[in-house]
Short mmCIF file of C-alpha atoms in Angstrom, two decimals:
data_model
loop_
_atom_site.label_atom_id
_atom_site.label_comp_id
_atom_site.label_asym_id
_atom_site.label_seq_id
_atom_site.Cartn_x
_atom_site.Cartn_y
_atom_site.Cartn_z
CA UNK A 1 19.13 -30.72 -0.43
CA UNK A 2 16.73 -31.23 2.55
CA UNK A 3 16.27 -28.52 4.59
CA UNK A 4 15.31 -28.98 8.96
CA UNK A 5 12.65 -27.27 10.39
CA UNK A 6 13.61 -28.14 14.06
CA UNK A 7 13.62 -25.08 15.67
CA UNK A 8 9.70 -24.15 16.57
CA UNK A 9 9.53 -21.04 14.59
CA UNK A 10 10.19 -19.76 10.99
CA UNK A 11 12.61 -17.02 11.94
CA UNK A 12 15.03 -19.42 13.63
CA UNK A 13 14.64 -22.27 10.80
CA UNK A 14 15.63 -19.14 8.33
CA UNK A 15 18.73 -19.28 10.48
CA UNK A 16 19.22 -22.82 10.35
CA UNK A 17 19.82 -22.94 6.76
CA UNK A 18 23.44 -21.78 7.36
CA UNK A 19 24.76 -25.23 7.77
CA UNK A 20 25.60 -26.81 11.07
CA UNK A 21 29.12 -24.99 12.02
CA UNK A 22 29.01 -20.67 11.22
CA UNK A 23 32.98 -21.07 11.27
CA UNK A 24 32.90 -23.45 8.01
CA UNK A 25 29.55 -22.34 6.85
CA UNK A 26 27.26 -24.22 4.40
CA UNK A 27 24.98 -22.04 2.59
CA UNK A 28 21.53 -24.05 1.78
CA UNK A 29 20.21 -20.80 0.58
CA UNK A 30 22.59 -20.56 -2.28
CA UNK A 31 20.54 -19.54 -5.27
CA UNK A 32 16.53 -17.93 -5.61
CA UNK A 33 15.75 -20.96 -6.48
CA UNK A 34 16.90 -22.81 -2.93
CA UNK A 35 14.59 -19.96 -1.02
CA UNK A 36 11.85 -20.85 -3.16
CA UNK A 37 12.08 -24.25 -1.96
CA UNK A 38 12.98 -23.75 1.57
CA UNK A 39 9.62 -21.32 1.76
CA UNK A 40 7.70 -24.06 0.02
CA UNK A 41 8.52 -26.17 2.36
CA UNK A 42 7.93 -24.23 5.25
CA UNK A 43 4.10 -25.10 6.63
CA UNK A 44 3.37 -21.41 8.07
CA UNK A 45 4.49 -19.60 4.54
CA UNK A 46 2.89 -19.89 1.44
CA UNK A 47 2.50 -22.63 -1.25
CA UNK A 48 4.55 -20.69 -4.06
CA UNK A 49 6.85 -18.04 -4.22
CA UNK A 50 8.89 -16.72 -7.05
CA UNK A 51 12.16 -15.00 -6.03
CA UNK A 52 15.28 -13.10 -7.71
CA UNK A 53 18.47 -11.99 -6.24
CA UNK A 54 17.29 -9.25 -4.61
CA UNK A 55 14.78 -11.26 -2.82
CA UNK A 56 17.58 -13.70 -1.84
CA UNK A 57 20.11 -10.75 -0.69
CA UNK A 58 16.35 -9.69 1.47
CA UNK A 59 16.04 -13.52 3.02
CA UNK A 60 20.01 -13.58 3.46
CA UNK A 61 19.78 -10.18 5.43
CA UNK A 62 16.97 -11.27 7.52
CA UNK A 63 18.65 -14.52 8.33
CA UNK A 64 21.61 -12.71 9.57
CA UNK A 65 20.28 -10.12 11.19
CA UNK A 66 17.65 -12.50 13.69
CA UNK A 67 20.87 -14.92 14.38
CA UNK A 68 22.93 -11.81 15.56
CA UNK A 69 19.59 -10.59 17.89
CA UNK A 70 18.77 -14.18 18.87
CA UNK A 71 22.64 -14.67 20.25
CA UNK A 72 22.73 -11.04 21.52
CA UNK A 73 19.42 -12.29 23.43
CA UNK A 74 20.94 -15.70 24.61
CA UNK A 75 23.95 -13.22 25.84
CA UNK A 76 21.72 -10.81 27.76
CA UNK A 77 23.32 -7.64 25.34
CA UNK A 78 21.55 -5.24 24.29
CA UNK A 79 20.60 -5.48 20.44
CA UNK A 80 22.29 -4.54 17.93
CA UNK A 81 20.62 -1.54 15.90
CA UNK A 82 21.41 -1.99 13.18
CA UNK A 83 20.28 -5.58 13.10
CA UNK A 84 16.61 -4.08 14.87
CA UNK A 85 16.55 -1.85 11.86
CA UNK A 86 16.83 -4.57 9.68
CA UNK A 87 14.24 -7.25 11.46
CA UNK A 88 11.70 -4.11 12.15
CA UNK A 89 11.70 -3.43 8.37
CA UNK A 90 11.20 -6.87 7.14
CA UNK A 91 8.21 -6.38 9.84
CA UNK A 92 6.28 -3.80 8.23
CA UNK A 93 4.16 -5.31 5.51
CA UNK A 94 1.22 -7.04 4.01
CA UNK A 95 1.65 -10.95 5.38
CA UNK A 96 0.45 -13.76 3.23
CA UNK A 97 -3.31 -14.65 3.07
CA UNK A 98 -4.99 -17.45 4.66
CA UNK A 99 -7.62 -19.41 3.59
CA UNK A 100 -9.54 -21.87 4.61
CA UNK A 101 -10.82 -25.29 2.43
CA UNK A 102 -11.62 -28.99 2.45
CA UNK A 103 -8.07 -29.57 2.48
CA UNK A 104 -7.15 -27.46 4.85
CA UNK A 105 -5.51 -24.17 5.98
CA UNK A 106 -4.08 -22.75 2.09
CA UNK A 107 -1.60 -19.88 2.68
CA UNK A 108 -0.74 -17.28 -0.56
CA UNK A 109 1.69 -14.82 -1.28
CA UNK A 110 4.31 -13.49 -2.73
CA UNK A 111 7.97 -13.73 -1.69
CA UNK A 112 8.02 -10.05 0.08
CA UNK A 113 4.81 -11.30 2.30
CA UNK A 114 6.37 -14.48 3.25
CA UNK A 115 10.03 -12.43 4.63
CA UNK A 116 6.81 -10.13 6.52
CA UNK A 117 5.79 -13.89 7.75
CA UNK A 118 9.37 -14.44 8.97
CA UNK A 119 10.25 -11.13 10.06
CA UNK A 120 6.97 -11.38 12.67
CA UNK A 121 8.25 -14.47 13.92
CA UNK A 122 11.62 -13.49 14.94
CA UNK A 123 9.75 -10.29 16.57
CA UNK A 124 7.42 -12.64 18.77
CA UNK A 125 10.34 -15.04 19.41
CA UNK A 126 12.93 -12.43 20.47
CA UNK A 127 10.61 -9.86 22.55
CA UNK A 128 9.26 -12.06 25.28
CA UNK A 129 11.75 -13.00 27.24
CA UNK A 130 10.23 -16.13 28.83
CA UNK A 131 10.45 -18.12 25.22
CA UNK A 132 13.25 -21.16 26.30
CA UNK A 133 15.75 -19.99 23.12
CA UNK A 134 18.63 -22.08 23.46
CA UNK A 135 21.63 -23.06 20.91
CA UNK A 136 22.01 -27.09 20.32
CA UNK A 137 24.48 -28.24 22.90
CA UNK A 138 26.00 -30.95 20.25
CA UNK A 139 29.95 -29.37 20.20
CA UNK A 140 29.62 -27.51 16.35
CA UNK A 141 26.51 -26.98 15.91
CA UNK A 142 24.98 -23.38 15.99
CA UNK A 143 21.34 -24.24 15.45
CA UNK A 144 19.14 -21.92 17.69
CA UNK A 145 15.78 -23.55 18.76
CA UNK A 146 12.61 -23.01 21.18
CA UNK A 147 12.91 -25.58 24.17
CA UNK A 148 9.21 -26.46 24.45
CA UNK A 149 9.80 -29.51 26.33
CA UNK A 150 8.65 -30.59 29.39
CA UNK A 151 11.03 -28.82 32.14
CA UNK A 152 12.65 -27.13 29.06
CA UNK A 153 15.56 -29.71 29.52
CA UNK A 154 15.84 -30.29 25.60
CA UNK A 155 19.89 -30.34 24.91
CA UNK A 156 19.78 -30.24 20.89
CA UNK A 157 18.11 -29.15 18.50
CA UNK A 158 17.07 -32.60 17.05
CA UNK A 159 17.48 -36.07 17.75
CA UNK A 160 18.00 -36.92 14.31
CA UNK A 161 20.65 -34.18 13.41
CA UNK A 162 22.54 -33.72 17.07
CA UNK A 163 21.06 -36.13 19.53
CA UNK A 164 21.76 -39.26 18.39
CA UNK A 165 25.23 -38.17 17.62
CA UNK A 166 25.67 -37.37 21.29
CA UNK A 167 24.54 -40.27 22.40
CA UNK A 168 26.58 -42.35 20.19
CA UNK A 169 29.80 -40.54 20.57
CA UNK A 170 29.16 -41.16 24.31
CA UNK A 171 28.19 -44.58 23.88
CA UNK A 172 31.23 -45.44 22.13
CA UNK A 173 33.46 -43.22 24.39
CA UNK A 174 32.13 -45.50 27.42
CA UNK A 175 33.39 -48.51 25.68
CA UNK A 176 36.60 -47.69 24.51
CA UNK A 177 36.37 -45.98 28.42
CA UNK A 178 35.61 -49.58 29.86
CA UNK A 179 38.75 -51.20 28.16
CA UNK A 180 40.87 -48.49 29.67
CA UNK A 181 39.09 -48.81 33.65
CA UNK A 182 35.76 -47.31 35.33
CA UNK A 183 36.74 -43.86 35.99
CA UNK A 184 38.28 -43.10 32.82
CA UNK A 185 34.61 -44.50 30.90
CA UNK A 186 32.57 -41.96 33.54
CA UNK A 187 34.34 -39.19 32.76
CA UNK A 188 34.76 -39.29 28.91
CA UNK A 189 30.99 -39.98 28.54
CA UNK A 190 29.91 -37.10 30.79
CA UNK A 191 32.10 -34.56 28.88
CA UNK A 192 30.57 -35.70 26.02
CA UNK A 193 27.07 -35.75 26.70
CA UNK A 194 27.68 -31.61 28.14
CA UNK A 195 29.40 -30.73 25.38
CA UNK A 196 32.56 -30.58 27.14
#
């Protein structure tokens, strides 16, 4: 299992490890041992982590509740209290120690201080309003992402993962477009490339 770290921040890579479509989800967080790995290989958290299955219910609570505030913010609702309660808590702690060596930045902690990491993230991401959060426009996908890109005109959340399936499904929708006469191939490929 490989996990993505796509979206510019930890919070919304927690949420990413719900697989690509929320209406036939894919856990990738399915056992302690998973979030161990998925922290490990996150570069802002620590090296090691042991965790249980109350530290995985913790992570799997967290995820949730930043993907309901992130769409609620995409949505311009309110958020959700409950979900607030949840994210602020996660907040409130001791976050992992840095430390600096010949080989570089070392982060430590345990598991609680690396949900603290998380939890911080999603609080910077979601309270300024002038991040560019957007939701991959590939037709399925539900990953949430930070648009850094010049003229924040990024469509996907990854060229590997969405992108190049775009492209290709338009690609091949303009040929089979071309056998049938110009207008048809115009039209298929720009409903595919907008998600449409």
């Amino acid at each position: 299992m490989r996990f993505a770290f796509v979206s510019g921040n930890p919070a919304l890579d927690l949420v990413g490890t719900v697989g690509y479509r929320r209406d036939e989800p894919v856990d990738l967080l399915d056992t302690p041992a998973a979030l161990e790995r998925w922290v490990l290989e996150c570069e802002e958290l620590p090296d090691r982590v042991t965790a249980d299955a109350a530290d995985l219910a913790s992570a799997l609570r967290l995820r949730e509740a930043v993907h309901r505030l992130a769409l609620d913010r995409l949505a311009g609702r309110p958020f959700a209290s409950a979900e607030l309660d949840v994210v602020n808590s996660a907040a409130a702690g001791p976050v992992p120690a840095v430390e600096l060596g010949d080989g570089g930045l070392r982060r430590s902690g345990d598991l609680r201080s690396a949900l603290v990491q998380v939890a911080r993230s999603a609080v910077a991401v979601l309270a300024d309003r002038s991040v560019p959060l957007k939701e991959c426009g590939r037709a399925g996908c539900t990953r949430l992402y930070l648009d850094r890109s010049r003229g924040a005109r990024r469509a996907w959340c990854g060229m590997d993962a969405c992108g190049n399936r775009v492209k290709a499904a338009a690609y091949r929708a303009r040929r089979q477009a071309a056998r049938q006469g110009p207008e048809a191939a115009d039209g298929r490929a720009e409903r595919l490339e907008t998600g449409g």
